[in-house]
Short mmCIF file of C-alpha atoms in Angstrom, two decimals:
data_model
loop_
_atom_site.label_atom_id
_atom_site.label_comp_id
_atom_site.label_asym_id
_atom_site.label_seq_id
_atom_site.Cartn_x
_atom_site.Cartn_y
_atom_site.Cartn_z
CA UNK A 204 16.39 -8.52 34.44
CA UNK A 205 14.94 -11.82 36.21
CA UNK A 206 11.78 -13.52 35.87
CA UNK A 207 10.71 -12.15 39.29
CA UNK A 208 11.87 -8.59 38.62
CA UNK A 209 9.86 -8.05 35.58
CA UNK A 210 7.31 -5.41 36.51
CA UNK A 211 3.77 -6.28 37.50
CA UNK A 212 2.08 -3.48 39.25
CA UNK A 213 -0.42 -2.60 36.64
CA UNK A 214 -0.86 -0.48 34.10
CA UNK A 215 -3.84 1.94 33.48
CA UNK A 216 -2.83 2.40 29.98
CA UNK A 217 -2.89 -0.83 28.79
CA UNK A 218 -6.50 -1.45 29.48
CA UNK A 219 -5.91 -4.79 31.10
CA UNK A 220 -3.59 -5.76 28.24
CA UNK A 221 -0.26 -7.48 29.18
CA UNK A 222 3.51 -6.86 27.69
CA UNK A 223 6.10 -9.53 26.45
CA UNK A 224 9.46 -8.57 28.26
CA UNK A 225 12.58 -10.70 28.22
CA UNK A 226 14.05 -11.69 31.56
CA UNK A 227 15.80 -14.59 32.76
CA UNK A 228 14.49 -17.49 34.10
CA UNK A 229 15.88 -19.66 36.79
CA UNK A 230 18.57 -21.35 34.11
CA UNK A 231 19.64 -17.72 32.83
CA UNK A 232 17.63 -17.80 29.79
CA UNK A 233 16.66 -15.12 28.47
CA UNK A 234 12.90 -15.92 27.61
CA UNK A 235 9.57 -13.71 27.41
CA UNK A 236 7.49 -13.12 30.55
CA UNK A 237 4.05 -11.32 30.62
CA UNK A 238 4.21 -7.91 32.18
CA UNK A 239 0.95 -6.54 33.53
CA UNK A 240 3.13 -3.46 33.08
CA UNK A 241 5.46 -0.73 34.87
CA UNK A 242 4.30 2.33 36.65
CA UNK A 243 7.09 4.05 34.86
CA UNK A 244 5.31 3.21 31.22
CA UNK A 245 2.30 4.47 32.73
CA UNK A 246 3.70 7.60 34.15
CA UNK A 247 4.93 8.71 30.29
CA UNK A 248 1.77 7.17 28.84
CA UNK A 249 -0.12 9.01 30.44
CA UNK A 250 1.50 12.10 30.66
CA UNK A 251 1.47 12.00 26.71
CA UNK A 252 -2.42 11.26 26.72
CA UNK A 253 -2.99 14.27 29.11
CA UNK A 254 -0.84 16.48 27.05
CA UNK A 255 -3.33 16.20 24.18
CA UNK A 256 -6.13 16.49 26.54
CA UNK A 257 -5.36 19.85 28.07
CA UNK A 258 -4.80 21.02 24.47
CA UNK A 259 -7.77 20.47 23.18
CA UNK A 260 -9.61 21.55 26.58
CA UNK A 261 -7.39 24.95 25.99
CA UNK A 262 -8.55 24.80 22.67
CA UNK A 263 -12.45 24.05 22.99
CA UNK A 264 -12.35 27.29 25.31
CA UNK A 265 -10.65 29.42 22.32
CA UNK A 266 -13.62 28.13 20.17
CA UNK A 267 -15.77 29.37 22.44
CA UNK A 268 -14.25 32.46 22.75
CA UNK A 269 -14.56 33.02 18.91
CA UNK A 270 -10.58 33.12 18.93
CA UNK A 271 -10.00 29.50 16.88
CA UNK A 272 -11.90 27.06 14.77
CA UNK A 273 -13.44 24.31 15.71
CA UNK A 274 -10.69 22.60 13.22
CA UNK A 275 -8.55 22.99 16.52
CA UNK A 276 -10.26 21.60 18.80
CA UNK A 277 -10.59 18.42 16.51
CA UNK A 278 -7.34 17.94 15.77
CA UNK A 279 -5.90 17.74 19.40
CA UNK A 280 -8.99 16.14 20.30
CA UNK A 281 -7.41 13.32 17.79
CA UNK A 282 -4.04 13.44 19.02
CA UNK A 283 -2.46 15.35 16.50
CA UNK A 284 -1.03 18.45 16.27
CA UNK A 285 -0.27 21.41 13.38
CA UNK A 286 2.80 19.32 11.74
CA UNK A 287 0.67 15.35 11.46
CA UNK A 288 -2.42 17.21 10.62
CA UNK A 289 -0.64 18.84 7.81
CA UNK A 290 1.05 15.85 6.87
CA UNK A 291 -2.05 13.88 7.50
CA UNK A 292 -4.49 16.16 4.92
CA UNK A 293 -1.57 16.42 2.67
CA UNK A 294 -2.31 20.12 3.42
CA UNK A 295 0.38 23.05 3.92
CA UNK A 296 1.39 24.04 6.84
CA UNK A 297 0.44 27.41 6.79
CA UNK A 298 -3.01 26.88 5.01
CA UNK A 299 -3.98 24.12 7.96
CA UNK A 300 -2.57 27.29 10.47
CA UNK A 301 -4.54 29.41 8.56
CA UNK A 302 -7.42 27.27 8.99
CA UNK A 303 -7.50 27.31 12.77
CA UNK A 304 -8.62 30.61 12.30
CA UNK A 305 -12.25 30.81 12.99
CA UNK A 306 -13.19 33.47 10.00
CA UNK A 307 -11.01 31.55 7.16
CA UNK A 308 -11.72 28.35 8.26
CA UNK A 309 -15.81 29.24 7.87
CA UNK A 310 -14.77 30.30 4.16
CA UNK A 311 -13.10 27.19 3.91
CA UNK A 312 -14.09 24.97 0.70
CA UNK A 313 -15.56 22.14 0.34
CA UNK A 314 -12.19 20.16 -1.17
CA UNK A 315 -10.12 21.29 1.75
CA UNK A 316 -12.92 20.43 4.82
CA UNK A 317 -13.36 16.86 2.45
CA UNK A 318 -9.42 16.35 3.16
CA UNK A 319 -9.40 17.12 7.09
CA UNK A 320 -12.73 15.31 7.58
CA UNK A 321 -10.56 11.86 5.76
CA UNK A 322 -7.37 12.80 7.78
CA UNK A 323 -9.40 13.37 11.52
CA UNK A 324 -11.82 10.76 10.78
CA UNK A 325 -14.85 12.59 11.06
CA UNK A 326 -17.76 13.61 8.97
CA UNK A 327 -17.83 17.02 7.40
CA UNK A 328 -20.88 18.45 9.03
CA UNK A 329 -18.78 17.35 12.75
CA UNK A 330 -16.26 19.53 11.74
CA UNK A 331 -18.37 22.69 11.23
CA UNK A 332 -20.70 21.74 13.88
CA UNK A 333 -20.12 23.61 17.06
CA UNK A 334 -20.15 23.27 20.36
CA UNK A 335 -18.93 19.05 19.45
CA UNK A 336 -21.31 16.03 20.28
CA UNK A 337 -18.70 13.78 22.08
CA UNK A 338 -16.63 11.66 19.93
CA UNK A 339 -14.77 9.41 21.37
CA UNK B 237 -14.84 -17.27 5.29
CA UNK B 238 -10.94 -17.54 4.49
CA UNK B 239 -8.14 -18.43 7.36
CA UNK B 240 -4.73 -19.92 7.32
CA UNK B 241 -3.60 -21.65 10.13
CA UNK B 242 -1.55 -19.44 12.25
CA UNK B 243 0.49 -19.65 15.51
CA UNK B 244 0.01 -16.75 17.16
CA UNK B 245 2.98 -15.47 18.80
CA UNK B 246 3.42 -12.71 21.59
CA UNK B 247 6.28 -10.94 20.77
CA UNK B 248 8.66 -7.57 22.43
CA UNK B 249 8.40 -5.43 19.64
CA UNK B 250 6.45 -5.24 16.08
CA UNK B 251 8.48 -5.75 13.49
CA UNK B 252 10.16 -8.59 15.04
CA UNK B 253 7.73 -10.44 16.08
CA UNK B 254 6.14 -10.12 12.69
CA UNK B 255 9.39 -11.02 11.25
CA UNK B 256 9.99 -14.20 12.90
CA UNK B 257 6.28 -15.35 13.21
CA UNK B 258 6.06 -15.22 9.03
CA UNK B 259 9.56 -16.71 8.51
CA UNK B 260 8.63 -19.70 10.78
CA UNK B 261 5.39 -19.97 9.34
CA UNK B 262 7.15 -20.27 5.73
CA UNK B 263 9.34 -22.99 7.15
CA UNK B 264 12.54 -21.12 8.09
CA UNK B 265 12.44 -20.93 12.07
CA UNK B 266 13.61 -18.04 13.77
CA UNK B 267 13.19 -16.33 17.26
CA UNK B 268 12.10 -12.83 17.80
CA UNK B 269 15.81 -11.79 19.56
CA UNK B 270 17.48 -13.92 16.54
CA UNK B 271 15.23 -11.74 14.29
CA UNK B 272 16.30 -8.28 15.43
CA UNK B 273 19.79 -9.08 16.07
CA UNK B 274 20.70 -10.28 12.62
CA UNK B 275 18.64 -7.49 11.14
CA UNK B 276 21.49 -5.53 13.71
CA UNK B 277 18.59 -3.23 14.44
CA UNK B 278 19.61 -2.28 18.13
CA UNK B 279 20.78 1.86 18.17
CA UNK B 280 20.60 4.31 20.26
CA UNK B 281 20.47 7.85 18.45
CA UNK B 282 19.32 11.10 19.91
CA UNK B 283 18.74 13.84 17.50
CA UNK B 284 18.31 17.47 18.63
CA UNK B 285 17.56 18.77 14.92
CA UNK B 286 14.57 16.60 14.12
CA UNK B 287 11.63 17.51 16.65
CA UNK B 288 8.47 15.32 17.12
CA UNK B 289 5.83 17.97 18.98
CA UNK B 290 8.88 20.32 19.94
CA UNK B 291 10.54 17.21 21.54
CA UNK B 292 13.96 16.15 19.82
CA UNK B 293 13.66 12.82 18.37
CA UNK B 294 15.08 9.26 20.66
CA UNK B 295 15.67 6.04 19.36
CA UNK B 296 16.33 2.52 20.41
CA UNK B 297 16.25 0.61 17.51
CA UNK B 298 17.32 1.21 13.46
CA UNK B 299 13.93 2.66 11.62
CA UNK B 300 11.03 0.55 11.05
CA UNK B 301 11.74 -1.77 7.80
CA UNK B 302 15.28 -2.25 8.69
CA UNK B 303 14.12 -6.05 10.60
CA UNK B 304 12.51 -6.59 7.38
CA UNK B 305 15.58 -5.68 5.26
CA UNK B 306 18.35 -6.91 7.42
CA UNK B 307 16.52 -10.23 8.14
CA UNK B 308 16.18 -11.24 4.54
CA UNK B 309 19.49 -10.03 3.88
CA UNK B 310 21.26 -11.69 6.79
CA UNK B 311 18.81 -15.50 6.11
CA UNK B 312 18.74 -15.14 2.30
CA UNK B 313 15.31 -14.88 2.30
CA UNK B 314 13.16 -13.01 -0.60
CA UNK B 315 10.52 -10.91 0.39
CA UNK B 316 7.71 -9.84 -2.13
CA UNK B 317 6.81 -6.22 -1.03
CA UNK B 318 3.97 -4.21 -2.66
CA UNK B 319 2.88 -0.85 -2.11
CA UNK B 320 -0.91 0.49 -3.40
CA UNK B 321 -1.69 3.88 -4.38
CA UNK B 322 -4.92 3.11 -4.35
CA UNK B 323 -6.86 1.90 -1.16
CA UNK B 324 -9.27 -0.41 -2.64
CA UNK B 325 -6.36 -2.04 -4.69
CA UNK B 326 -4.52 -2.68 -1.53
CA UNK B 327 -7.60 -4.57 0.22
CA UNK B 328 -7.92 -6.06 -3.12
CA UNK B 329 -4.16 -7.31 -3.06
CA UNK B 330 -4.51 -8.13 1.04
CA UNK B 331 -7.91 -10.42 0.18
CA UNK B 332 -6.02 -12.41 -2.97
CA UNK B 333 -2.99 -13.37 -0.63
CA UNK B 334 -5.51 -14.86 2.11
CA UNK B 335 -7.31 -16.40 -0.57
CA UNK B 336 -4.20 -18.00 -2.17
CA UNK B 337 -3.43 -19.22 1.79
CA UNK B 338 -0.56 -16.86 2.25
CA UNK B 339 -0.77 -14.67 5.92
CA UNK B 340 1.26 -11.91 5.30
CA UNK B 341 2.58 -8.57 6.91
CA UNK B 342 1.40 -4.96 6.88
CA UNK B 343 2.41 -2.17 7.96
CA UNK B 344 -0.08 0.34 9.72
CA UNK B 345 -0.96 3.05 11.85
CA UNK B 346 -1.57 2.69 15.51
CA UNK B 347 -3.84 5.09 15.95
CA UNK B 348 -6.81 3.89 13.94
CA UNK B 349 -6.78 -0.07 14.81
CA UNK B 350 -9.49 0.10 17.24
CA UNK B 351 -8.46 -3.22 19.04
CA UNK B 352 -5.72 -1.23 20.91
CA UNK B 353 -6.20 0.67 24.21
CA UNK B 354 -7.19 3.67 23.98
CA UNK B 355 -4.32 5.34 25.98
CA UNK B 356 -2.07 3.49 23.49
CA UNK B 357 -3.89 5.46 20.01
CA UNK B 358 -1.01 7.57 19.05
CA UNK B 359 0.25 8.89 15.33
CA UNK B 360 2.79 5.85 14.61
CA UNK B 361 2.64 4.92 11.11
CA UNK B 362 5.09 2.19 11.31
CA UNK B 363 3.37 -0.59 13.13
CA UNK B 364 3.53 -4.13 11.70
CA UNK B 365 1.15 -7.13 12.17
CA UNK B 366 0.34 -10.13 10.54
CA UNK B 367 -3.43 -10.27 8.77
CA UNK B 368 -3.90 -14.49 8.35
CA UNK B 369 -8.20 -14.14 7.67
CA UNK B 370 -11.17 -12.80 6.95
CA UNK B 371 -14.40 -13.24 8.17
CA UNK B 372 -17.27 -11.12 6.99
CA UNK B 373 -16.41 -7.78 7.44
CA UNK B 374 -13.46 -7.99 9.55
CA UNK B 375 -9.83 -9.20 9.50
CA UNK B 376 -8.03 -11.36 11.64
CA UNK B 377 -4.81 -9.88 12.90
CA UNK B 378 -2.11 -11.46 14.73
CA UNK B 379 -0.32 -8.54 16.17
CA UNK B 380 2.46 -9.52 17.99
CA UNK B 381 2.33 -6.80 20.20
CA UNK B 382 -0.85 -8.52 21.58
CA UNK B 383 -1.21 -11.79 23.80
CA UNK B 384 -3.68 -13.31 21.41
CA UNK B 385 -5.33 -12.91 18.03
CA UNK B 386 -7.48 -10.05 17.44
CA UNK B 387 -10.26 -9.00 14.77
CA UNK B 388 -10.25 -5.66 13.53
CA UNK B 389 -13.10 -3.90 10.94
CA UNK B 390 -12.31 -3.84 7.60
CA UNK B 391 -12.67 -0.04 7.57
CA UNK B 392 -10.72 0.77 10.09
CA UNK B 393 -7.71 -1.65 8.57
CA UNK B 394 -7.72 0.19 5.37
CA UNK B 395 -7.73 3.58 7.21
CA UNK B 396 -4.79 2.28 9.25
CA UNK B 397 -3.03 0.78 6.19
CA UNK B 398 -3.33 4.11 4.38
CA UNK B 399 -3.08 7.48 6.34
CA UNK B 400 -0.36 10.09 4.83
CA UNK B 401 2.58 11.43 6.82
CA UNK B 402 5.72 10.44 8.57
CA UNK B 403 6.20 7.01 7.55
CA UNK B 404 2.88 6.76 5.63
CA UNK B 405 2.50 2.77 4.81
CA UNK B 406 1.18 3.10 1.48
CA UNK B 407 -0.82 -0.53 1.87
CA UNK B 408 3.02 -2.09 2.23
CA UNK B 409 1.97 -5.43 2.43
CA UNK B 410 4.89 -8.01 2.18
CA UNK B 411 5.66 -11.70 2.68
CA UNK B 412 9.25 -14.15 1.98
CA UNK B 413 8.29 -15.28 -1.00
CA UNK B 414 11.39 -18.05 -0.67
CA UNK B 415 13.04 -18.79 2.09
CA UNK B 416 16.00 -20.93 2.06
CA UNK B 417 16.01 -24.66 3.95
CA UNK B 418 19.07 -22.99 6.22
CA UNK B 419 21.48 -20.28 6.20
CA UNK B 420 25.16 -19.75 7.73
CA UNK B 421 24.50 -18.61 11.21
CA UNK B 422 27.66 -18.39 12.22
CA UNK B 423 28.46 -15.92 9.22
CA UNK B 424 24.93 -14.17 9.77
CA UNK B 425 25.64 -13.92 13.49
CA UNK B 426 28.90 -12.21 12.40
CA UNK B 427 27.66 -10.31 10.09
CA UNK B 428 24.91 -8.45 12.24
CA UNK B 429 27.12 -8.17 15.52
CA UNK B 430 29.89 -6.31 13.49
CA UNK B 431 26.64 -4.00 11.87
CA UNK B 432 25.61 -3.68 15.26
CA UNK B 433 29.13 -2.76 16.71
CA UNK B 434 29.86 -0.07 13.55
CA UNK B 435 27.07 2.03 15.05
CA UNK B 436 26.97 1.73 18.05
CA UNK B 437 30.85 2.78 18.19
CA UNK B 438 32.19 4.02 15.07
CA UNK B 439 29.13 6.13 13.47
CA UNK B 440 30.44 9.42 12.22
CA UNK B 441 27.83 11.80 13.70
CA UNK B 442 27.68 12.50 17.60
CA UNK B 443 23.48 11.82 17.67
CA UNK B 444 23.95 7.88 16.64
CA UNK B 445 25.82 4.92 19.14
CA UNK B 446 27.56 5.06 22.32
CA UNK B 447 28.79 8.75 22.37
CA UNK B 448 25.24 10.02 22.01
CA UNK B 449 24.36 8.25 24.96
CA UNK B 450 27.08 10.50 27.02
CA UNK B 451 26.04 13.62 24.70
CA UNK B 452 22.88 13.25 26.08
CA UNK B 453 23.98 12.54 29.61
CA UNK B 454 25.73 16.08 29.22
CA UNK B 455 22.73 17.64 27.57
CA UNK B 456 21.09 16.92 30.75
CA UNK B 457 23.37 17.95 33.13
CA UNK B 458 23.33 21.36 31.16
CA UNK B 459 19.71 21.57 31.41
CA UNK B 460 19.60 20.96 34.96
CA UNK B 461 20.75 24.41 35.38
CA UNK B 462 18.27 26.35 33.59
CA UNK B 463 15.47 27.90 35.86
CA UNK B 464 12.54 26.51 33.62
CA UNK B 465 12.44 22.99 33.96
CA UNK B 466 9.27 22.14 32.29
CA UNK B 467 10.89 21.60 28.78
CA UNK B 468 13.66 19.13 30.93
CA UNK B 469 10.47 17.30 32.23
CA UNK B 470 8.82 17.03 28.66
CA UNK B 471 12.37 16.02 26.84
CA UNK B 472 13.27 13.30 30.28
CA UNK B 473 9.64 11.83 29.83
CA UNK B 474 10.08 11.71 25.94
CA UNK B 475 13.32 9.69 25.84
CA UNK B 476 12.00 7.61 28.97
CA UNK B 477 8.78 6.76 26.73
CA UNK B 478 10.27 6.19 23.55
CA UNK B 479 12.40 3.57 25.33
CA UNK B 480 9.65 2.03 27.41
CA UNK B 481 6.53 2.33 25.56
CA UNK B 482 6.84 2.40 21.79
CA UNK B 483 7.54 -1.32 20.63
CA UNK B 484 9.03 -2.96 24.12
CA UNK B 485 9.11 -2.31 27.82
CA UNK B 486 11.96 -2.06 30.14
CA UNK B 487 14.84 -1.32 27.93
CA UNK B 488 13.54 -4.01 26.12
CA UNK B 489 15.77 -3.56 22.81
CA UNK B 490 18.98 -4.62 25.48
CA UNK B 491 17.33 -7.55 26.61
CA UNK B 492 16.21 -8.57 23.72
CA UNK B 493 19.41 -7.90 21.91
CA UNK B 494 21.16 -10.01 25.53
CA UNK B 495 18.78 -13.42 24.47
CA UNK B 496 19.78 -12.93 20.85
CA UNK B 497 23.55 -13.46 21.33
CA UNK B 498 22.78 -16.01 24.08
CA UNK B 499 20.89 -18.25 21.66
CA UNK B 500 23.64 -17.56 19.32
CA UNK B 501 26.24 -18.52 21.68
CA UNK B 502 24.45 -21.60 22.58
CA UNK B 503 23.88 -22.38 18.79
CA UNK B 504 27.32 -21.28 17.92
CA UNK B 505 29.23 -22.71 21.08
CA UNK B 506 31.01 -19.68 21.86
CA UNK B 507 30.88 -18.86 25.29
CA UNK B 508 32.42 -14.96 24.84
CA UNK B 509 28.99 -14.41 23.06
CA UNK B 510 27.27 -15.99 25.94
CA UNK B 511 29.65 -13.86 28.64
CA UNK B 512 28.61 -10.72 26.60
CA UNK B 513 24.64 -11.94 26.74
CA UNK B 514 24.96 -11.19 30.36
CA UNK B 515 26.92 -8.46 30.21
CA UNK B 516 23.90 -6.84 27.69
CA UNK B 517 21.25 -7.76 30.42
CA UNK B 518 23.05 -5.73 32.88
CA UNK B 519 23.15 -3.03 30.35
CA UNK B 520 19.33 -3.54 30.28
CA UNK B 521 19.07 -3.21 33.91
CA UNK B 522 20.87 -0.02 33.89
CA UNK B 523 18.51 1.54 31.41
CA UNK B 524 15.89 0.38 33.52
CA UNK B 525 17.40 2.21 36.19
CA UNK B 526 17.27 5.63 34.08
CA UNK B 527 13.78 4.93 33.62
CA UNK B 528 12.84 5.15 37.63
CA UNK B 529 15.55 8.18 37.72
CA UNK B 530 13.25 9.84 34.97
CA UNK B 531 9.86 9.12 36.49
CA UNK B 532 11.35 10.54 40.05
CA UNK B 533 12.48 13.27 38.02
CA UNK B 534 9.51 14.02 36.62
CA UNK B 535 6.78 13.13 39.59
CA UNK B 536 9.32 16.25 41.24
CA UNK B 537 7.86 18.72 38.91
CA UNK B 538 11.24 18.66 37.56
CA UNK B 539 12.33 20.51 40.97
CA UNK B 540 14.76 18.09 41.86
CA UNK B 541 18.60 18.03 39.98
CA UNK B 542 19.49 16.28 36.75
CA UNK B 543 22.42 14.88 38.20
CA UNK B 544 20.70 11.28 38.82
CA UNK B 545 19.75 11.38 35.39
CA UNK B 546 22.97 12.27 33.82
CA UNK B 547 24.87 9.37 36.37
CA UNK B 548 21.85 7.05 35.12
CA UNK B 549 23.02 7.51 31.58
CA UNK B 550 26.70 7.24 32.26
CA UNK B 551 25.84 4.33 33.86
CA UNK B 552 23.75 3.26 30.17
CA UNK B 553 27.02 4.19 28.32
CA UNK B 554 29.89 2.72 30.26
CA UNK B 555 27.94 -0.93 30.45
CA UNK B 556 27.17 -0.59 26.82
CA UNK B 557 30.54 0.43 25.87
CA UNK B 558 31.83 -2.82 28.00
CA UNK B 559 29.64 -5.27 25.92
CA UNK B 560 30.99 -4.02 22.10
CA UNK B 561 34.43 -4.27 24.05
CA UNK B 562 33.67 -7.80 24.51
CA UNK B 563 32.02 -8.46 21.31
CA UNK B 564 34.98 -6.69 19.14
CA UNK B 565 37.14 -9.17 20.72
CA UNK B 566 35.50 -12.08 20.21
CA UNK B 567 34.92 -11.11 16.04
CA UNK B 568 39.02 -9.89 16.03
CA UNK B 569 39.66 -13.55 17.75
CA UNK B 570 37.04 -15.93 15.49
CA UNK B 571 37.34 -14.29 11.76
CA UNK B 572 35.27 -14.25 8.79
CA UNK B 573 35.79 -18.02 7.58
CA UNK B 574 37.29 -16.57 4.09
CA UNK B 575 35.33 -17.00 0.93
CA UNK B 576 37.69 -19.62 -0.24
CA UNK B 577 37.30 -21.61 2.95
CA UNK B 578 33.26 -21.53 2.85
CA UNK B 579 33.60 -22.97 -0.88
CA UNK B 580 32.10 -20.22 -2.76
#
């Protein structure tokens, strides 16, 4: 890649931020060069940041509905999904399923909300409180 | 307040640019590309069995710690790792090293520093920066991933030093503890080119090197010709974003990897490595050319045909192939300078 061909066009995703990208300058050398960034980062970026978005719009209306826990809604809301919030809580898999569940998940005990509430970030009460204040 | 002095240093990729920004700073000078090609950390491996969100697993470079590892290895440099259990210890351990004037490296997630974009926050645990102060309540972080210093909250630090899951840091904090005055480069150049060259070529599992590059080039070919291409569009956009956005831009491991065996090649004299530097850019440039194939792929709706992807990627392969041609060559013509001969 040369100096002049390294992307500049912008890039939503990086907030203004600006990439390091090798390219060569007029002498062939290989040498870092700002990037203000490629439409083609920003494409996948964003398509990854929308993914989690529509999930937890899908699952805010399930809430709603009475057919999930407000557990789901949180955890897309903070990009994960079933496996990292597992992994996250240090929780089973099939205990943090069972938890998306609206009735088990109001049974749920103090010990197990105390571990999603450290793995999402949030306070306790957020994660029982329903319909959500926005978080960011 | 406690600060070392620090030179900041805007790098392609994490752990490289932590890598050679501590080294220098212990006296031992090394570039970023000299950095991750010693550590012989460029790969290509696509693995179907291991799913992240559904999506089988890409990568571009060896996993995170092998610049750490291979570095030290390659300069003969000793690296003091630690690991907490414990949170508090770990802040504990992280204050007494910027007391004692020593910046050193941790490893985080990128999710919870709060200094990064938002669009950026995703579940990476393997993130590396340098912490070289504190003031107050808050830490300042050269991450070389950024163009200039940046403070984060001591909260959120800890949170990001400490989360559980895949690749959970455990606090790893780590610094050289002695780094020798010099090193053989023309031995560690050897050294991490042949590394380098056994994977890429010669791995013994289809998902790892060259051949996965063309496995995946058929993969999408096949795919093309199902009727649902929304999984197509997820799996195009995954492997496109693994190569573009996590850690460098543009192909960036093949560029990076073409300025590390042009500065060896200068440093060396050997103009084959030099020949093959170029050769690596252009290898660069066709992966960058996958990447628009992909994002017209995908801006279709995934209505249009694979077949531009799948050409893109033979494209990938047959340049990359061409470079560890050149590279075998130039190890089988300049050999190992024999133990006897290096007066060990």
């Amino acid at each position: 890649m040369k100096r002049e061909d390294v992307p500049q066009e912008g890039n939503r995703t990086l907030d203004g931020h600006r990439k390091a990208l090798y390219a060569r300058d007029e002498q062939g050398r290989l040498q870092t060069v700002e990037s203000a960034g490629w439409a083609v980062e920003e494409l996948v970026t964003s398509m990854a940041v929308a993914e989690f978005r529509e999930l937890a719009e899908e699952a805010r209306r399930r809430v709603d509905a009475g057919q999930s826990s407000p557990l789901e809604f949180y955890m897309y809301q903070r990009r994960m999904d079933l496996q990292v919030l597992a992994q996250a809580s240090g929780m089973w898999r099939w205990r943090v399923r069972r938890h998306l569940r609206p009735r088990p998940f109001r049974h749920a005990g103090h010990r197990a909300l105390a571990r999603y509430a450290e793995a999402l970030g949030l306070p306790e009460q957020t994660l029982r409180s329903w319909p959500p204040e926005e978080v960011s | 307040m406690t600060r070392v002095e620090f030179q900041h240093r805007h790098a392609g990729h994490c752990e490289s640019g932590v890598m050679s920004s501590l080294l220098t700073h212990y006296g031992l000078p090394v570039s970023e590309p000299m950095a991750f090609g010693l550590s012989a950390s460029l790969l290509f491996a696509h693995f179907p069995f291991i799913k992240v969100g559904g999506i089988p697993l890409t990568a571009y470079r060896m996993p995170p710690g092998s610049v750490i590892a291979g570095l030290s290895r390659a300069t003969g440099t000793r690296m003091r790792r630690s690991r907490y259990r414990d949170p508090e210890a770990g802040m504990r351990g992280l204050d007494a090293a910027l007391e004692a004037g020593r910046p050193v490296g941790i490893q985080t997630s990128v999710y919870w520093l709060p200094y990064f974009p938002p669009d950026m926050r995703f579940h990476f645990n393997a993130h590396n920066l340098v912490v070289f102060g504190r003031d107050g309540d808050e830490y300042l972080v050269s991450d070389p991933v950024f163009e200039s210093p940046q403070r984060c909250p001591a909260a959120d630090l800890r949170k990001a030093r400490f989360v559980r899951g895949v690749f959970a840091p455990k606090g790893l904090m780590y610094y050289p503890e002695h780094v020798p005055a010099e090193f053989d480069l023309q031995r560690a150049v050897r050294k991490g080119i042949a590394r380098t060259l056994n994977v890429m070529t010669r791995a013994p599992m289809p998902w790892v090197g060259v051949r996965a590059v063309r496995r995946l080039a058929r993969h999408l070919d096949k795919l093309g010709r199902r009727a649902d291409p929304r999984y197509t569009r997820s799996l195009v956009a995954s492997v496109i974003r693994m190569q573009e956005e996590i850690g460098t831009g543009g192909g960036g491991f093949r560029f990076m990897y073409a300025s590390f065996l042009q500065e060896a090649g200068e440093r060396l004299d050997a103009q084959a490595l030099a020949e093959a530097a170029d050769a690596m850019n252009g290898a660069g440039d066709r992966w960058r050319e996958f990447a628009l194939a992909g994002a017209r792929f995908i801006r279709d709706k995934g209505q249009s045909a694979t077949v531009p992807l799948t050409e893109a990627l033979e494209h990938c392969a047959n340049s990359e192939a061409a470079v560890y041609r050149q590279l075998r060559q130039w190890l089988r013509r300049h050999p190992a300078p024999s133990a006897a001969a290096a007066g060990k």
